Amino acid sequence: MTNPIITKTDLAPAFEEDRDARFVNIKAVHKVFGAGKKRYHALAGVDLRIAKGEFVSIIGHSGCGKSTLLNLVAGLNLPTTGSVQVNGKEVEAPGLDRAVVFQSHSLLPWLTVLENVQISVDSVHPEWNAKARAAEANRFVEMVHLGKHAHKKPGEISGGMKQRVGIARAFAADPQVLLLDEPFGALDALTRGSMQDELTTIWNDNRKTVMMITHDVDEAIFLSDRIVLMSNGPEAVIAKVVAVDIPRPRTREGLLENPLYMELRKELLHYLIGTGHAVAEAAA
Amino acid sequence: MSLIVDGTQTKKTEGNPQVTQAAASLGSQALAERPRAMVSGLKIKESAVKTENNRSLPVVPPGEDSERAARSRERAQTFIMPAVALFFLCLFWEIYSRREGVVLPGPLKTVRESWNFIAHPFFDHGANDKGLGWQLLSSLQRVALGYSLAAVVGVLFGILIGKSALAFKAFDPIFQVLRTIPPLAWLPISLATFNQANPSAIFVIFITAVWPILINTSVGVMRIPAEYENVAKVYKLQGRRYFFKVLLPSAAPYIFTGLRISIGMAWLAIVAAEMLTGGVGIGFFIWDSWNSSRMSDIILSVVYVGLVGLILDRLVAKLSSWFGTRLD
């Protein structure tokens, strides 16, 4: 704070702007798992910047290293070479500033909905008293409309509800970056749609920086500012980044009438089907 | 790792009341008998429902009433059938004991000869001359001490070893050897170390009961699902919170499996240990009766030992299901 040479205010405008533009900054990242015969080169030089408040989706075939990339930002894995920075700080371990919504919801089955959400509140605000922390957790349970089910165990609620608890838990940590690992992958189409709507509403209120992994082209277009296409693994790289210049708020009906949507959809599907053939050929 | 019984297995059978009842009446020891018991249990139920429906059809439609009747009939069967089996068992035993040259007293003679012990379980004529209630209680006291010690040490060390892959590699082979040593083989070492009968017996209980608890706990801790570990990492569940919110509930089914195996082994060991160490206790009572040729008292004690063993097993099972419902 008392650094005499550089004070924050001197550099403020340019520095802040630059840092916000590369809020998540992935630079020349390689990730290699194992060694010898089991060596697997998952990511081979990935560069990606995500601006503050931006919603970025990552699309690619199974096993292309999408989840690996997300785990690197989460800090659950560390890059073999290269660097991952969030808000100017190198990612070295998992942290509450990068909350994850896991693919398999990953709720603790012996805790109630409320208690599952409260574990992140307890971690963020350990100095609060028990009542305040419970109230805060309750606020996030209400946010995902599960007030009625707050005292049920995960085993007593549906798959969609579980994933909503996962989302509430992530938002309750008040993270700087939200990492969604195929959050709606296991849900049926109807539930999925309503979950996407719900996520849009929550995101509109909070404007967190989001990195989401998905298989679903429509989901990616509906939710994202930019879509990152990854090449097939091993040695996956970013093949293409597509901007989604469709104004918000978006509605499903509105999208269907938007020519840009149809164009984007075609482009993304074309890419995925093309690489899909490549995968099939490689397997044959 | 033959000591590990998957916690989920017992849960699966709990879902089917017929299976559990059939299996329960046979006792958990008779694992091999389970499939047959399941089949016969189902058959009995089917026929019961059929006759019930046929009878009640003309009067009332089959509904809650017939269902309730079938249920109470089934409940009655779980009590009546074992009684019938026991009756025939005693009958054959009685017939066998009346044959010429058989020393074993029959059930009637057993009850007659040891009636004094049956009627007065808590008499106390000083020294070792005490009722079977006192004998059992003093054995139970030793088991309680040794078993509690084993539970505490087993769970703590199990967690330690389960959390450290290096420690597991170091200690697992040693534990695998130690756990196969029969309880009584420890007794001479124990006597040499403690110089006294009572602590030696308690130590034998401890050393017998500790391995299943320790090994199951360590495996339970090692098998905490990666997704829970990731949740703990991302949402910073550390220290005490990690222990109580992730580790303990996740490993609980394994820990309770270990505790349940151990209580049976502890009871097994105490009877044997007391035979050699003497003093008040059901084990020594059996040995003493043998020395004074009181066969009926031996048979009575053996029956009591079996009943107490069953109660202990059920107590731990109840405890685990109580925690199970709370934790799951």
Coordinates of C-alpha atoms in Angstrom, one line a residue:
Chain A
M1 CA 0.0 0.0 0.0
T2 CA 2.8 2.4 0.8
N3 CA 5.0 1.5 -2.2
P4 CA 6.7 4.8 -3.1
I5 CA 7.5 4.0 -6.7
I6 CA 4.2 2.8 -8.2
T7 CA 0.9 3.6 -6.7
K8 CA -2.3 2.1 -7.9
T9 CA -3.8 5.5 -8.9
D10 CA -0.9 6.3 -11.2
L11 CA -1.5 3.4 -13.5
A12 CA -5.2 3.0 -12.8
P13 CA -7.0 3.5 -16.1
A14 CA -4.8 1.6 -18.5
F15 CA -3.7 -1.1 -16.0
E16 CA -7.2 -1.8 -14.7
E17 CA -8.6 -1.9 -18.2
D18 CA -5.9 -4.2 -19.4
R19 CA -6.3 -6.5 -16.4
D20 CA -10.1 -6.7 -16.8
A21 CA -9.7 -7.6 -20.5
R22 CA -7.5 -10.6 -19.5
F23 CA -9.3 -11.3 -16.2
V24 CA -8.7 -15.0 -16.9
N25 CA -5.4 -15.3 -18.8
I26 CA -4.3 -18.7 -20.1
K27 CA -0.9 -18.4 -21.7
A28 CA 0.8 -21.2 -23.8
V29 CA -0.5 -23.9 -21.5
H30 CA 0.6 -27.5 -22.0
K31 CA -0.8 -30.3 -19.9
V32 CA 0.8 -33.7 -19.8
F33 CA -0.6 -36.5 -17.7
G34 CA 1.5 -39.5 -16.6
A35 CA 4.8 -40.6 -18.0
G36 CA 6.3 -43.3 -20.2
K37 CA 3.7 -45.5 -22.0
K38 CA 0.9 -43.9 -20.0
R39 CA 2.0 -40.4 -21.0
Y40 CA -0.9 -38.4 -22.4
H41 CA -0.4 -34.9 -23.9
A42 CA -3.8 -33.4 -23.3
L43 CA -3.3 -29.8 -24.1
A44 CA -0.7 -28.5 -26.5
G45 CA -0.3 -24.8 -26.3
V46 CA -3.6 -23.2 -25.3
D47 CA -4.0 -19.4 -25.2
L48 CA -7.2 -17.9 -24.0
R49 CA -8.3 -14.6 -22.5
I50 CA -11.6 -14.0 -20.8
A51 CA -12.6 -10.5 -20.0
K52 CA -14.2 -9.6 -16.7
G53 CA -18.0 -10.2 -16.8
E54 CA -17.7 -12.2 -20.0
F55 CA -19.6 -15.5 -20.5
V56 CA -17.4 -17.9 -22.5
S57 CA -18.4 -21.4 -23.5
I58 CA -16.0 -24.1 -24.6
I59 CA -17.2 -26.7 -27.0
G60 CA -15.5 -29.8 -28.3
H61 CA -15.8 -33.5 -28.6
S62 CA -15.5 -35.8 -25.5
G63 CA -11.9 -36.2 -24.5
C64 CA -10.7 -33.0 -26.2
G65 CA -9.4 -31.6 -22.9
K66 CA -12.2 -29.2 -22.1
S67 CA -12.5 -30.4 -18.6
T68 CA -8.7 -30.4 -18.2
L69 CA -8.7 -26.7 -19.2
L70 CA -11.4 -25.9 -16.7
N71 CA -9.6 -27.8 -13.9
L72 CA -6.5 -25.8 -14.6
V73 CA -8.4 -22.6 -14.1
A74 CA -10.0 -24.1 -11.0
G75 CA -6.6 -25.0 -9.7
L76 CA -7.6 -28.7 -9.3
N77 CA -4.7 -29.4 -11.8
L78 CA -1.7 -27.3 -12.6
P79 CA -0.3 -26.7 -16.1
T80 CA 2.8 -28.7 -17.1
T81 CA 4.2 -25.6 -18.8
G82 CA 2.7 -22.2 -19.4
S83 CA 0.6 -20.1 -17.0
V84 CA -2.9 -19.6 -15.9
Q85 CA -3.7 -16.3 -14.2
V86 CA -7.0 -15.0 -12.7
N87 CA -7.2 -11.4 -11.9
G88 CA -3.5 -11.0 -12.4
K89 CA -2.6 -13.8 -10.0
E90 CA -1.1 -17.1 -10.9
V91 CA -3.4 -20.0 -10.1
E92 CA -1.6 -22.4 -7.8
A93 CA -4.5 -24.1 -5.9
P94 CA -8.3 -24.2 -5.8
G95 CA -9.9 -21.2 -4.2
L96 CA -13.2 -19.6 -3.5
D97 CA -12.6 -16.9 -6.1
R98 CA -13.1 -19.7 -8.7
A99 CA -16.2 -21.6 -7.8
V100 CA -16.9 -24.8 -9.7
V101 CA -20.3 -26.2 -10.7
F102 CA -19.4 -29.9 -11.2
Q103 CA -20.8 -32.1 -13.9
S104 CA -22.1 -34.7 -11.4
H105 CA -23.5 -32.0 -9.1
S106 CA -21.2 -33.4 -6.3
L107 CA -23.4 -32.5 -3.4
L108 CA -22.6 -34.1 -0.1
P109 CA -25.4 -36.6 0.3
W110 CA -25.4 -36.5 4.1
L111 CA -26.0 -32.7 4.2
T112 CA -29.3 -30.9 3.5
V113 CA -29.8 -28.6 0.5
L114 CA -29.2 -25.6 2.9
E115 CA -26.2 -27.2 4.5
N116 CA -24.6 -27.9 1.1
V117 CA -25.0 -24.3 0.2
Q118 CA -23.8 -23.2 3.5
I119 CA -20.4 -24.9 3.3
S120 CA -19.3 -22.2 0.8
V121 CA -20.9 -19.4 2.9
D122 CA -19.0 -20.7 6.0
S123 CA -15.8 -20.6 4.0
V124 CA -16.3 -17.1 2.6
H125 CA -17.5 -15.5 5.8
P126 CA -16.0 -17.4 8.7
E127 CA -16.2 -14.3 10.9
W128 CA -20.0 -14.1 10.6
N129 CA -22.2 -15.6 13.3
A130 CA -24.1 -18.8 12.6
K131 CA -27.4 -17.1 12.2
A132 CA -26.0 -14.6 9.6
R133 CA -24.4 -17.5 7.7
A134 CA -27.5 -19.5 7.6
A135 CA -29.5 -16.5 6.4
E136 CA -27.0 -15.9 3.6
A137 CA -27.1 -19.6 2.6
N138 CA -30.9 -19.4 2.6
R139 CA -30.8 -16.4 0.3
F140 CA -29.0 -18.4 -2.3
V141 CA -31.3 -21.4 -1.9
E142 CA -34.2 -19.0 -2.5
M143 CA -32.3 -17.6 -5.5
V144 CA -32.6 -21.0 -7.2
H145 CA -36.2 -21.4 -6.0
L146 CA -35.5 -24.3 -3.7
G147 CA -36.8 -22.6 -0.5
K148 CA -39.4 -25.4 -0.1
H149 CA -36.7 -28.0 -0.3
A150 CA -34.1 -26.4 1.9
H151 CA -34.2 -29.1 4.5
K152 CA -34.2 -32.1 2.2
K153 CA -31.3 -34.3 1.4
P154 CA -29.9 -34.4 -2.1
G155 CA -31.3 -38.0 -2.4
E156 CA -34.8 -36.7 -2.0
I157 CA -34.8 -34.1 -4.9
S158 CA -34.6 -34.4 -8.7
G159 CA -31.5 -34.1 -10.9
G160 CA -32.4 -30.6 -12.0
M161 CA -32.8 -29.5 -8.4
K162 CA -29.5 -31.0 -7.4
Q163 CA -27.8 -29.0 -10.2
R164 CA -29.5 -25.9 -8.9
V165 CA -28.1 -26.5 -5.5
G166 CA -24.7 -26.8 -7.1
I167 CA -25.2 -23.5 -8.8
A168 CA -26.4 -21.9 -5.5
R169 CA -23.4 -23.3 -3.7
A170 CA -21.1 -21.8 -6.4
F171 CA -22.8 -18.3 -6.3
A172 CA -22.8 -18.4 -2.5
A173 CA -19.0 -18.4 -2.6
D174 CA -19.2 -15.0 -4.3
P175 CA -16.5 -16.0 -6.8
Q176 CA -14.7 -13.8 -9.3
V177 CA -15.0 -16.6 -11.9
L178 CA -17.6 -19.2 -12.2
L179 CA -16.6 -22.4 -13.7
L180 CA -19.4 -24.6 -15.1
D181 CA -18.4 -28.1 -16.1
E182 CA -21.2 -29.4 -18.4
P183 CA -23.6 -28.3 -15.7
F184 CA -26.8 -29.5 -17.5
G185 CA -25.3 -32.5 -19.3
A186 CA -27.2 -35.1 -17.3
L187 CA -30.6 -33.4 -17.5
D188 CA -33.5 -34.0 -19.8
A189 CA -34.2 -31.4 -22.5
L190 CA -37.1 -29.6 -20.7
T191 CA -35.3 -29.3 -17.4
R192 CA -32.2 -28.2 -19.3
G193 CA -34.1 -25.4 -20.9
S194 CA -35.5 -24.1 -17.7
M195 CA -32.1 -24.3 -16.0
Q196 CA -30.6 -22.3 -18.8
D197 CA -33.3 -19.6 -18.4
E198 CA -32.6 -19.6 -14.7
L199 CA -28.9 -19.3 -15.1
T200 CA -29.4 -16.4 -17.6
T201 CA -31.5 -14.6 -15.0
I202 CA -29.0 -15.1 -12.2
W203 CA -26.1 -14.2 -14.5
N204 CA -27.9 -11.0 -15.6
D205 CA -28.2 -10.0 -11.9
N206 CA -24.6 -10.8 -11.0
R207 CA -22.5 -10.5 -14.2
K208 CA -19.9 -12.9 -13.0
T209 CA -17.1 -14.0 -15.3
V210 CA -18.2 -17.4 -16.5
M211 CA -16.3 -20.2 -18.2
M212 CA -18.7 -23.0 -19.2
I213 CA -18.0 -26.4 -20.8
T214 CA -20.7 -27.8 -22.9
H215 CA -21.6 -30.3 -25.7
D216 CA -24.7 -28.4 -26.6
V217 CA -24.4 -25.9 -29.5
D218 CA -27.8 -24.2 -28.7
E219 CA -26.9 -23.9 -25.1
A220 CA -23.6 -22.3 -25.9
I221 CA -25.2 -19.7 -28.3
F222 CA -28.0 -18.9 -25.9
L223 CA -25.8 -18.2 -23.0
S224 CA -22.4 -17.0 -24.3
D225 CA -20.6 -13.9 -25.4
R226 CA -18.0 -16.0 -27.1
I227 CA -17.7 -19.6 -28.0
V228 CA -14.3 -21.4 -28.0
L229 CA -14.0 -24.5 -30.2
M230 CA -11.4 -27.0 -29.2
S231 CA -9.7 -29.4 -31.5
N232 CA -9.7 -33.1 -30.7
G233 CA -7.3 -34.6 -28.2
P234 CA -4.6 -35.6 -27.7
E235 CA -2.6 -32.4 -28.0
A236 CA -5.7 -30.4 -28.2
V237 CA -5.6 -26.7 -29.1
I238 CA -8.1 -23.9 -29.5
A239 CA -9.3 -24.3 -33.1
K240 CA -11.5 -21.3 -33.3
V241 CA -13.2 -18.6 -31.3
V242 CA -16.6 -17.4 -32.3
A243 CA -18.2 -14.2 -31.0
V244 CA -21.9 -14.4 -30.4
D245 CA -23.1 -10.9 -31.4
I246 CA -26.7 -11.4 -30.5
P247 CA -28.0 -8.7 -28.2
R248 CA -29.3 -9.5 -24.7
P249 CA -31.7 -10.3 -23.2
R250 CA -32.0 -13.3 -25.4
T251 CA -35.1 -15.4 -25.6
R252 CA -35.4 -18.8 -27.2
E253 CA -38.2 -17.6 -29.5
G254 CA -36.2 -14.6 -30.4
L255 CA -33.1 -16.7 -31.2
L256 CA -35.1 -18.8 -33.6
E257 CA -36.0 -15.8 -35.7
N258 CA -32.5 -14.3 -35.6
P259 CA -30.6 -15.0 -38.8
L260 CA -27.3 -14.7 -37.0
Y261 CA -28.3 -17.5 -34.7
M262 CA -29.0 -19.9 -37.6
E263 CA -25.7 -18.9 -39.2
L264 CA -23.7 -19.5 -36.0
R265 CA -25.5 -22.8 -35.3
K266 CA -24.6 -24.0 -38.8
E267 CA -21.0 -22.9 -38.4
L268 CA -20.6 -24.6 -35.0
L269 CA -22.4 -27.8 -36.1
H270 CA -20.4 -27.9 -39.3
Y271 CA -17.2 -27.8 -37.3
L272 CA -18.3 -30.4 -34.7
I273 CA -19.5 -32.8 -37.4
G274 CA -16.3 -32.3 -39.4
T275 CA -14.1 -33.1 -36.4
G276 CA -16.5 -35.9 -35.5
H277 CA -15.7 -37.6 -38.8
A278 CA -12.0 -37.1 -38.1
V279 CA -12.5 -38.8 -34.8
A280 CA -14.3 -41.7 -36.4
E281 CA -11.6 -42.1 -39.0
A282 CA -8.9 -42.0 -36.5
A283 CA -10.6 -44.7 -34.5
A284 CA -11.0 -46.8 -37.7
Chain B
M1 CA -8.8 -57.6 2.3
S2 CA -11.3 -60.3 3.1
L3 CA -12.5 -58.4 6.1
I4 CA -14.1 -55.7 4.1
V5 CA -17.8 -56.1 3.6
D6 CA -19.2 -53.4 1.4
G7 CA -21.6 -51.2 3.4
T8 CA -23.9 -50.9 0.4
Q9 CA -24.5 -54.6 0.3
T10 CA -26.2 -54.7 3.6
K11 CA -28.3 -51.7 2.5
K12 CA -29.5 -53.4 -0.6
T13 CA -30.9 -56.3 1.3
E14 CA -32.6 -53.9 3.7
G15 CA -34.8 -52.8 0.9
N16 CA -36.5 -56.2 0.7
P17 CA -38.3 -57.0 3.9
Q18 CA -38.7 -60.7 3.0
V19 CA -35.0 -61.2 2.4
T20 CA -34.0 -59.5 5.5
Q21 CA -36.4 -61.3 7.7
A22 CA -35.5 -64.6 6.2
A23 CA -31.8 -63.9 6.5
A24 CA -32.2 -62.4 10.0
S25 CA -34.0 -65.5 11.3
L26 CA -31.1 -67.6 10.1
G27 CA -28.6 -65.3 11.7
S28 CA -25.9 -63.3 9.9
Q29 CA -23.4 -66.2 10.2
A30 CA -25.3 -68.4 7.8
L31 CA -24.4 -66.5 4.7
A32 CA -24.4 -69.5 2.4
E33 CA -27.9 -70.3 3.4
R34 CA -29.2 -66.9 2.3
P35 CA -30.2 -67.7 -1.3
R36 CA -32.4 -70.6 -0.3
A37 CA -33.9 -68.7 2.5
M38 CA -34.8 -65.9 0.1
V39 CA -36.6 -68.3 -2.3
S40 CA -38.6 -70.0 0.5
G41 CA -39.4 -66.7 2.1
L42 CA -40.9 -65.4 -1.2
K43 CA -42.9 -68.6 -1.7
I44 CA -44.5 -68.3 1.7
K45 CA -45.5 -64.8 1.1
E46 CA -47.0 -65.5 -2.3
S47 CA -49.2 -68.3 -1.0
A48 CA -50.3 -66.2 2.0
V49 CA -51.4 -63.4 -0.2
K50 CA -53.3 -65.7 -2.6
T51 CA -55.3 -67.5 0.1
E52 CA -56.0 -64.1 1.7
N53 CA -57.4 -62.7 -1.5
N54 CA -59.5 -65.8 -2.3
R55 CA -61.1 -65.7 1.1
S56 CA -61.8 -62.0 1.2
L57 CA -62.9 -61.6 -2.4
P58 CA -66.6 -62.3 -2.0
V59 CA -67.0 -59.9 1.0
V60 CA -64.6 -57.0 0.4
P61 CA -62.3 -56.2 -2.5
P62 CA -58.6 -56.9 -1.8
G63 CA -57.2 -53.7 -0.3
E64 CA -55.6 -52.4 2.8
D65 CA -57.3 -54.9 5.1
S66 CA -55.9 -58.0 3.3
E67 CA -52.6 -56.3 3.0
R68 CA -52.5 -55.7 6.7
A69 CA -53.5 -59.2 7.4
A70 CA -50.8 -60.5 5.2
R71 CA -48.3 -58.4 7.0
S72 CA -49.4 -59.4 10.5
R73 CA -49.3 -63.0 9.3
E74 CA -45.8 -62.6 8.1
R75 CA -44.8 -61.0 11.3
A76 CA -46.3 -63.9 13.2
Q77 CA -44.4 -66.3 11.0
T78 CA -41.1 -64.6 11.9
F79 CA -41.7 -65.6 15.5
I80 CA -43.5 -68.8 15.1
M81 CA -41.2 -70.5 12.6
P82 CA -38.0 -70.1 14.6
A83 CA -40.0 -71.5 17.7
V84 CA -41.1 -74.5 15.6
A85 CA -37.5 -75.1 14.4
L86 CA -36.2 -74.8 18.0
F87 CA -38.8 -77.3 19.2
F88 CA -37.8 -79.9 16.8
L89 CA -34.1 -79.3 17.4
C90 CA -34.7 -79.8 21.2
L91 CA -36.8 -82.9 20.4
F92 CA -34.0 -84.5 18.5
W93 CA -31.5 -83.5 21.1
E94 CA -33.7 -85.0 23.8
I95 CA -34.1 -88.3 21.9
Y96 CA -30.4 -88.5 21.2
S97 CA -29.5 -87.8 24.9
R98 CA -31.7 -90.7 26.0
R99 CA -29.7 -93.2 24.0
E100 CA -27.5 -95.5 26.0
G101 CA -23.9 -94.4 26.7
V102 CA -24.6 -90.7 25.9
V103 CA -23.0 -88.3 28.5
L104 CA -24.6 -85.2 27.0
P105 CA -27.7 -84.2 29.1
G106 CA -30.8 -83.6 27.1
P107 CA -32.7 -80.2 27.3
L108 CA -35.0 -81.3 30.1
K109 CA -32.2 -82.6 32.2
T110 CA -30.2 -79.5 31.5
V111 CA -32.9 -77.2 32.7
R112 CA -33.6 -79.4 35.7
E113 CA -29.9 -79.6 36.8
S114 CA -29.1 -76.0 36.2
W115 CA -32.4 -74.6 37.4
N116 CA -30.6 -72.9 40.3
F117 CA -28.6 -70.8 37.9
I118 CA -31.6 -70.1 35.6
A119 CA -33.8 -69.0 38.5
H120 CA -31.1 -66.9 40.3
P121 CA -28.9 -65.2 37.8
F122 CA -27.6 -62.6 40.3
F123 CA -26.7 -64.6 43.5
D124 CA -23.4 -63.8 45.1
H125 CA -21.7 -66.2 47.5
G126 CA -18.4 -64.5 47.4
A127 CA -15.2 -65.2 45.4
N128 CA -16.0 -67.0 42.1
D129 CA -19.3 -68.4 43.3
K130 CA -21.6 -66.0 41.5
G131 CA -24.8 -66.1 39.4
L132 CA -24.5 -66.3 35.6
G133 CA -25.7 -62.7 35.4
W134 CA -22.6 -61.5 37.3
Q135 CA -20.4 -63.8 35.3
L136 CA -21.7 -62.4 32.0
L137 CA -21.5 -58.8 33.3
S138 CA -17.9 -59.1 34.3
S139 CA -17.1 -60.6 30.9
L140 CA -19.0 -57.8 29.2
Q141 CA -17.1 -55.3 31.2
R142 CA -13.8 -56.6 29.9
V143 CA -15.2 -56.6 26.4
A144 CA -16.4 -53.1 26.7
L145 CA -13.0 -51.9 27.8
G146 CA -11.0 -53.8 25.2
Y147 CA -13.5 -53.0 22.4
S148 CA -13.7 -49.3 23.2
L149 CA -10.0 -49.1 23.2
A150 CA -9.9 -50.9 19.9
A151 CA -12.5 -48.7 18.4
V152 CA -10.7 -45.5 19.4
V153 CA -7.2 -46.7 18.3
G154 CA -8.6 -48.5 15.2
V155 CA -10.5 -45.5 13.9
L156 CA -7.7 -43.0 14.6
F157 CA -4.9 -45.1 13.1
G158 CA -7.2 -46.1 10.3
I159 CA -7.8 -42.5 9.3
L160 CA -4.1 -41.7 9.6
I161 CA -3.1 -44.6 7.4
G162 CA -6.0 -44.0 5.0
K163 CA -4.9 -40.4 4.5
S164 CA -1.3 -41.2 3.8
A165 CA -0.5 -43.4 0.9
L166 CA 3.0 -43.8 2.2
A167 CA 1.9 -44.9 5.7
F168 CA -0.5 -47.3 4.1
K169 CA 2.2 -48.9 2.1
A170 CA 4.4 -49.1 5.1
F171 CA 1.9 -50.6 7.6
D172 CA -0.5 -52.6 5.5
P173 CA 1.6 -55.7 5.1
I174 CA 2.3 -55.7 8.9
F175 CA -1.3 -55.4 9.7
Q176 CA -2.2 -58.1 7.3
V177 CA 0.1 -60.5 9.1
L178 CA -0.9 -59.4 12.6
R179 CA -4.7 -59.7 12.0
T180 CA -4.4 -63.4 11.1
I181 CA -2.9 -64.2 14.5
P182 CA -5.5 -66.1 16.6
P183 CA -6.5 -64.2 19.8
L184 CA -5.2 -66.8 22.2
A185 CA -1.7 -66.7 20.6
W186 CA -1.4 -63.2 22.1
L187 CA -2.3 -64.4 25.6
P188 CA 1.2 -65.6 26.7
I189 CA 2.8 -62.4 25.4
S190 CA 0.1 -60.4 27.1
L191 CA 0.5 -62.2 30.4
A192 CA 4.2 -61.8 30.3
T193 CA 3.8 -58.1 29.7
F194 CA 1.1 -57.3 32.2
N195 CA 1.7 -59.9 34.8
Q196 CA -2.0 -59.9 35.7
A197 CA -5.0 -61.8 34.4
N198 CA -7.4 -59.0 33.9
P199 CA -5.4 -56.5 31.9
S200 CA -4.1 -59.5 29.8
A201 CA -7.6 -60.5 28.9
I202 CA -8.6 -56.9 28.0
F203 CA -5.5 -56.7 25.9
V204 CA -6.4 -59.9 24.0
I205 CA -9.8 -58.3 23.3
F206 CA -8.2 -55.2 22.1
I207 CA -5.7 -56.8 19.8
T208 CA -8.4 -59.1 18.4
A209 CA -10.9 -56.3 17.7
V210 CA -8.6 -53.6 16.5
W211 CA -7.6 -55.0 13.1
P212 CA -11.0 -55.1 11.3
I213 CA -11.8 -51.6 12.6
L214 CA -8.4 -50.3 11.6
I215 CA -8.3 -51.9 8.1
N216 CA -11.9 -51.0 7.3
T217 CA -11.5 -47.4 8.4
S218 CA -8.3 -46.9 6.3
V219 CA -10.0 -48.4 3.2
G220 CA -13.1 -46.2 3.8
V221 CA -10.9 -43.1 4.1
M222 CA -9.0 -44.1 0.9
R223 CA -12.2 -44.6 -1.0
I224 CA -13.6 -41.1 -0.3
P225 CA -14.9 -40.3 -3.8
A226 CA -12.8 -37.9 -5.8
E227 CA -15.8 -35.6 -6.3
Y228 CA -16.2 -35.0 -2.6
E229 CA -12.5 -34.3 -2.3
N230 CA -12.8 -31.8 -5.2
V231 CA -15.7 -30.1 -3.4
A232 CA -13.6 -29.9 -0.3
K233 CA -10.7 -28.3 -2.2
V234 CA -12.8 -25.8 -4.2
Y235 CA -15.0 -24.7 -1.3
K236 CA -12.2 -24.8 1.2
L237 CA -13.5 -27.4 3.7
Q238 CA -10.4 -27.8 5.8
G239 CA -9.4 -29.2 9.2
R240 CA -12.2 -29.9 11.5
R241 CA -14.9 -29.1 8.9
Y242 CA -13.3 -31.5 6.4
F243 CA -13.1 -34.2 9.1
F244 CA -16.8 -33.9 10.1
K245 CA -18.5 -32.9 6.8
V246 CA -16.5 -35.1 4.4
L247 CA -14.2 -37.7 5.8
L248 CA -16.2 -39.1 8.7
P249 CA -19.6 -39.4 6.9
S250 CA -18.0 -40.7 3.8
A251 CA -16.0 -43.4 5.6
A252 CA -18.8 -44.2 8.1
P253 CA -20.2 -47.3 6.3
Y254 CA -16.8 -48.8 6.3
I255 CA -16.0 -47.9 9.9
F256 CA -19.3 -49.5 11.1
T257 CA -18.7 -52.6 9.1
G258 CA -15.4 -52.9 10.9
L259 CA -17.0 -52.2 14.2
R260 CA -19.6 -54.9 13.6
I261 CA -17.1 -57.6 12.6
S262 CA -15.0 -56.7 15.6
I263 CA -17.7 -57.0 18.2
G264 CA -18.3 -60.6 17.2
M265 CA -14.6 -61.3 17.4
A266 CA -14.2 -59.6 20.7
W267 CA -16.9 -61.7 22.3
L268 CA -15.4 -64.8 20.7
A269 CA -12.0 -64.0 22.3
I270 CA -13.2 -63.1 25.8
V271 CA -14.7 -66.5 26.4
A272 CA -11.4 -68.2 25.3
A273 CA -9.2 -65.8 27.2
E274 CA -11.1 -66.1 30.5
M275 CA -10.9 -69.9 30.3
L276 CA -7.1 -69.5 30.7
T277 CA -7.0 -66.5 33.0
G278 CA -9.6 -67.4 35.6
G279 CA -11.5 -65.2 37.9
V280 CA -15.1 -64.1 37.5
G281 CA -16.4 -64.3 33.9
I282 CA -18.4 -66.6 31.8
G283 CA -15.4 -68.1 30.1
F284 CA -13.9 -69.3 33.4
F285 CA -17.3 -70.4 34.6
I286 CA -17.5 -72.8 31.6
W287 CA -14.0 -74.0 32.3
D288 CA -14.8 -74.5 36.0
S289 CA -18.0 -76.4 35.2
W290 CA -16.0 -78.7 33.0
N291 CA -13.5 -79.4 35.7
S292 CA -16.3 -80.3 38.1
S293 CA -18.2 -82.3 35.3
R294 CA -21.3 -80.0 35.4
M295 CA -22.3 -80.5 31.8
S296 CA -25.7 -78.9 32.2
D297 CA -24.2 -75.7 33.5
I298 CA -21.8 -75.7 30.5
I299 CA -24.7 -76.0 28.1
L300 CA -26.6 -73.2 29.8
S301 CA -23.6 -70.9 29.7
V302 CA -23.0 -71.7 26.1
V303 CA -26.6 -70.7 25.3
Y304 CA -26.2 -67.5 27.2
V305 CA -22.9 -66.7 25.5
G306 CA -24.6 -67.2 22.1
L307 CA -27.5 -64.9 23.1
V308 CA -25.3 -62.2 24.4
G309 CA -23.2 -62.4 21.3
L310 CA -26.3 -61.9 19.2
I311 CA -27.4 -59.0 21.3
L312 CA -24.0 -57.3 20.9
D313 CA -24.1 -57.8 17.2
R314 CA -27.5 -56.3 16.9
L315 CA -26.6 -53.4 19.1
V316 CA -23.7 -52.4 16.8
A317 CA -25.9 -53.0 13.8
K318 CA -28.6 -50.7 15.3
L319 CA -26.0 -48.1 16.1
S320 CA -24.7 -48.1 12.6
S321 CA -28.2 -48.0 11.1
W322 CA -29.0 -45.1 13.4
F323 CA -25.9 -43.3 12.1
G324 CA -26.6 -44.5 8.6
T325 CA -30.0 -42.8 8.5
R326 CA -28.6 -39.7 10.0
L327 CA -25.6 -39.6 7.7
D328 CA -27.1 -40.7 4.4

